[in-house]
Coordinates of C-alpha atoms and ligand atoms in Angstrom, one line a residue:
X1 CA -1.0 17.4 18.2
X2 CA -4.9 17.2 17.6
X3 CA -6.9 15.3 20.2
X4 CA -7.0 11.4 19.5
X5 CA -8.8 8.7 21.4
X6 CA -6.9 6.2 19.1
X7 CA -3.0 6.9 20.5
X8 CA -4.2 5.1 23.8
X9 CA -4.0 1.9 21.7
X10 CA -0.9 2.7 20.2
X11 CA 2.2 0.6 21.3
X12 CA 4.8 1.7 19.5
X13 CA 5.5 4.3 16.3
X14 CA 7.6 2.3 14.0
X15 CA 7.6 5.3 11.3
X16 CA 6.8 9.0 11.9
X17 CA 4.6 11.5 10.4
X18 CA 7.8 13.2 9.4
X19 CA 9.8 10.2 8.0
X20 CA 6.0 9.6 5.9
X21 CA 6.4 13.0 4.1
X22 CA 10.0 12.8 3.9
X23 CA 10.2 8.9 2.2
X24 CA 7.4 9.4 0.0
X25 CA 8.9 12.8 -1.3
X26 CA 11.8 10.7 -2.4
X27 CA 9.3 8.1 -3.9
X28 CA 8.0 10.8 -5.6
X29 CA 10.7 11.8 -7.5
X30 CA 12.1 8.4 -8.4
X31 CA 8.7 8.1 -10.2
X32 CA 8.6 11.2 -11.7
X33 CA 12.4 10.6 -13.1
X34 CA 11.5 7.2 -14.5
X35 CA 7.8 8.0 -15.8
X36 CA 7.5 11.4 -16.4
X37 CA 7.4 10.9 -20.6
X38 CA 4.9 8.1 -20.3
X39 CA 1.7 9.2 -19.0
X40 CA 1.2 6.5 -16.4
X41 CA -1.7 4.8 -14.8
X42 CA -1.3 4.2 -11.1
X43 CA -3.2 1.7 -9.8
X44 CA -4.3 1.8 -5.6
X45 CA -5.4 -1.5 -3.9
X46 CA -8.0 -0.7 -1.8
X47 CA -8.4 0.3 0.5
X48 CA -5.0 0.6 2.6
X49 CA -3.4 2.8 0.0
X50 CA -6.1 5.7 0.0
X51 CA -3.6 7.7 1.9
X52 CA -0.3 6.4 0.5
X53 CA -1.8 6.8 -2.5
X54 CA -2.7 10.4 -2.1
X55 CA 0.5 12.1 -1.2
X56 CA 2.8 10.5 -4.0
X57 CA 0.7 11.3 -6.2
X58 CA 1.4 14.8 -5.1
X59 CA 5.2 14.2 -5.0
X60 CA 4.7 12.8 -8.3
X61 CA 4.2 15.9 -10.8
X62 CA 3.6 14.0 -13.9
X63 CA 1.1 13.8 -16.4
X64 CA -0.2 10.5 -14.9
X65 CA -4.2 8.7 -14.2
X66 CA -5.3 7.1 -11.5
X67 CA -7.3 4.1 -10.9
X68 CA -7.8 1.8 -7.6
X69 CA -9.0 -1.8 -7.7
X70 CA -10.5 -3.7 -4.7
X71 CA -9.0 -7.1 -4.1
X72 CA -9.7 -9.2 -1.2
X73 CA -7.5 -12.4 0.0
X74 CA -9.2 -15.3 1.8
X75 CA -8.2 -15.8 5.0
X76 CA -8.0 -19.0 7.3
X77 CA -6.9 -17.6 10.7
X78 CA -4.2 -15.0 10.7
X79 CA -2.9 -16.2 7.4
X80 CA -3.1 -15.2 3.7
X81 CA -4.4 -18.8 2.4
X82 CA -3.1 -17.0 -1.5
X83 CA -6.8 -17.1 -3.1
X84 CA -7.2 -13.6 -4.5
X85 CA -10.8 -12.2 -5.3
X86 CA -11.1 -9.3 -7.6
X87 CA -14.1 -7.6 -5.5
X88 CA -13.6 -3.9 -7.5
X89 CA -12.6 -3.8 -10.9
X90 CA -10.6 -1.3 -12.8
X91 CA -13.0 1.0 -14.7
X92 CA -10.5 1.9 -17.7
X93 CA -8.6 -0.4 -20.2
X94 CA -4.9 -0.7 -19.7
X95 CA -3.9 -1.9 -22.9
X96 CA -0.2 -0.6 -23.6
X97 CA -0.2 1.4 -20.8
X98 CA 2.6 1.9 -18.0
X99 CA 1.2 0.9 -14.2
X100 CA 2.4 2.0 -11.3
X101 CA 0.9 0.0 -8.6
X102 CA 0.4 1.8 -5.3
X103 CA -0.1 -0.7 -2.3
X104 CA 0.2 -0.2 1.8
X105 CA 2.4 -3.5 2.6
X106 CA 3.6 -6.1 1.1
X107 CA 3.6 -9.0 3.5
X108 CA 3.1 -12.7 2.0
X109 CA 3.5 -11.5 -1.4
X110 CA 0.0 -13.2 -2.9
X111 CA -2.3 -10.0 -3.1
X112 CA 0.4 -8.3 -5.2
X113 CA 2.1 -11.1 -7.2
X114 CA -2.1 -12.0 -8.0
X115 CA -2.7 -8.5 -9.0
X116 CA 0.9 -8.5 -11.6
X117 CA -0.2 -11.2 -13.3
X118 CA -3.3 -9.7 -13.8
X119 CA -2.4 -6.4 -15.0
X120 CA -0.2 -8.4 -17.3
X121 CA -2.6 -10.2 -18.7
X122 CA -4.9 -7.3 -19.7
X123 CA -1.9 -5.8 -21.8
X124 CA -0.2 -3.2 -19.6
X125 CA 3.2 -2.4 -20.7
X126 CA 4.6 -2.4 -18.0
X127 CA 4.1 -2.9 -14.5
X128 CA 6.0 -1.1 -11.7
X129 CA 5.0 -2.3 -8.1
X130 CA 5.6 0.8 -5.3
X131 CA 4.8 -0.7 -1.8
X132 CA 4.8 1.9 1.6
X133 CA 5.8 -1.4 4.0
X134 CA 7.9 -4.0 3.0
X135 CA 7.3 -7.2 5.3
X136 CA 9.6 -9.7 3.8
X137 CA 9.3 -12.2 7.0
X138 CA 6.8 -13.8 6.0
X139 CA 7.0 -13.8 2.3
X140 CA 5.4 -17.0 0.6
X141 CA 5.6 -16.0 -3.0
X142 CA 8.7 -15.0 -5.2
X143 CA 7.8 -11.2 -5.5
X144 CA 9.4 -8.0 -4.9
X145 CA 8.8 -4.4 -5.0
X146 CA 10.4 -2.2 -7.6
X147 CA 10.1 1.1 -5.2
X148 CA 9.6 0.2 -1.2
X149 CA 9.5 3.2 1.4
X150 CA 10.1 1.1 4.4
X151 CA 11.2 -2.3 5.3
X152 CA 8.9 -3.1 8.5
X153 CA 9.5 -6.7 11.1
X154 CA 7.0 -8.9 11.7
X155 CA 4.5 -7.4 13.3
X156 CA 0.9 -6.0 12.9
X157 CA 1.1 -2.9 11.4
X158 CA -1.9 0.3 11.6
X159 CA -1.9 3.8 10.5
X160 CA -1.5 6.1 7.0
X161 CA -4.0 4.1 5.6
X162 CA -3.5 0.3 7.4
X163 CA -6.3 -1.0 9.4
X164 CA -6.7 -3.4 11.9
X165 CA -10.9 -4.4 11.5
X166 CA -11.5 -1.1 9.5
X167 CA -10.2 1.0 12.4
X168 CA -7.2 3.4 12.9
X169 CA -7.1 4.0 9.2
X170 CA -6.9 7.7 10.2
X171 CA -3.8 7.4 12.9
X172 CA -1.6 9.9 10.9
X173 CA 2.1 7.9 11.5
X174 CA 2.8 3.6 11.7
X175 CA 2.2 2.3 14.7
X176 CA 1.9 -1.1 16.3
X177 CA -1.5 -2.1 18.1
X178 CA -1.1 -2.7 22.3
X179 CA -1.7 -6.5 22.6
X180 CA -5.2 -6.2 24.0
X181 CA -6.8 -4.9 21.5
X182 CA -6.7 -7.8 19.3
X183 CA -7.8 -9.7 22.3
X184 CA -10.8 -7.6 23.4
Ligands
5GP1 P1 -0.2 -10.2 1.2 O1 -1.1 -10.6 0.2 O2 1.2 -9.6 0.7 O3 0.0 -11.2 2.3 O4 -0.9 -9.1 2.0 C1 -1.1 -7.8 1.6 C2 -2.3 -7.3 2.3 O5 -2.4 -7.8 3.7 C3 -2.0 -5.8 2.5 O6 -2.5 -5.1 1.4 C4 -2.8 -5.5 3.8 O7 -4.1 -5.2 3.5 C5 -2.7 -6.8 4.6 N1 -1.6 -6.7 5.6 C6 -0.5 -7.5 5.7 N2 0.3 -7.1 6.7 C7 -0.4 -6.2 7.4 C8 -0.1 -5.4 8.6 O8 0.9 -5.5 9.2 N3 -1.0 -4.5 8.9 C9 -2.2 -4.3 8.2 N4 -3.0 -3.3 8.6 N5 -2.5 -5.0 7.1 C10 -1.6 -5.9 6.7
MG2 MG1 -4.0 -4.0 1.2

């Protein structure tokens, strides 16, 4: 293992480097078995998924674009309050076209069931939802994912991509903070 100043605020791994690579392998070929005649778009959120994103993409050997959107929900506190702002737009047109969205966790459900009903609404096709993390605890709105790697508990997630205040994006595994770093 490389040298890290970040493990010493890990508390816990929830999901392994080698259950990662393992899980989104499978992903990968569920995908490529349901869209590999239909030249799909996937779509990233911003910016969680960069590394999800990344590696099924590569377990995915299909003739396929990519496109990422920024989207940023409101908060009040440590909850989603459900207003969704677009704050990056898709730079192609998605008329007719099969999306795969590629997000890091699906926790209330108001980022992604915001971002279907968008995608919708500029003509896509279809619209096929694959989330890393699935936090159904605290689900508020009525949405699930067609392709989930992991089903995580209610806690504060970091790692492959997750943040907690832009940091330990980089931690290469899912990992729960220690306490007092949210308290420092
Ligand atoms: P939702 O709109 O489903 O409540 O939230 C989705 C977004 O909230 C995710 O894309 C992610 O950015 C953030 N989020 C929710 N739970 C966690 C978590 O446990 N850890 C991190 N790092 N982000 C989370
Ligand atoms: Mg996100």
């Amino acid at each position: 293992m490389a040298k890290s100043n970040l493990e010493q605020d890990i508390l816990k791994v929830l999901v392994t480097e080698e259950e990662l690579t393992k899980r989104v392998n499978e992903l990968g070929e569920e995908l490529f078995d349901k869209f590999a005649d239909k030249n799909p778009i996937f779509v990233g959120v911003l910016k969680g998924c960069f590394i999800f994103m990344a590696d099924l993409v590569r377990a995915t050997q299909i003739k396929s674009e990519l496109e990422f959107i920024g989207l940023s929900s409101y908060n009040s506190g440590t909850s989603s309050s459900g207003v969704v702002e677009i704050t990056r737009d898709l730079q192609k047109d998605i008329t007719d076209r099969h999306v795969i969205v590629v997000e890091d966790i699906l926790d209330s459900g108001n980022t992604l069931s915001f971002l279907k009903k968008l995608l919708e609404a500029k003509g896509a096709a279809s619209v096929t939802i694959v989330t890393l993390l699935d936090k159904p605890a605290r689900r508020e709105k009525a949405i699930t994912a067609d392709y989930a790697g992991f089903v995580v508990p209610d806690e504060f997630v970091v790692g492959y991509g997750l943040d907690y205040d832009q940091q330990y994006r980089n931690v290469p595994y899912i990992g729960v903070l220690k306490p007092e770093v949210y308290t420092k």
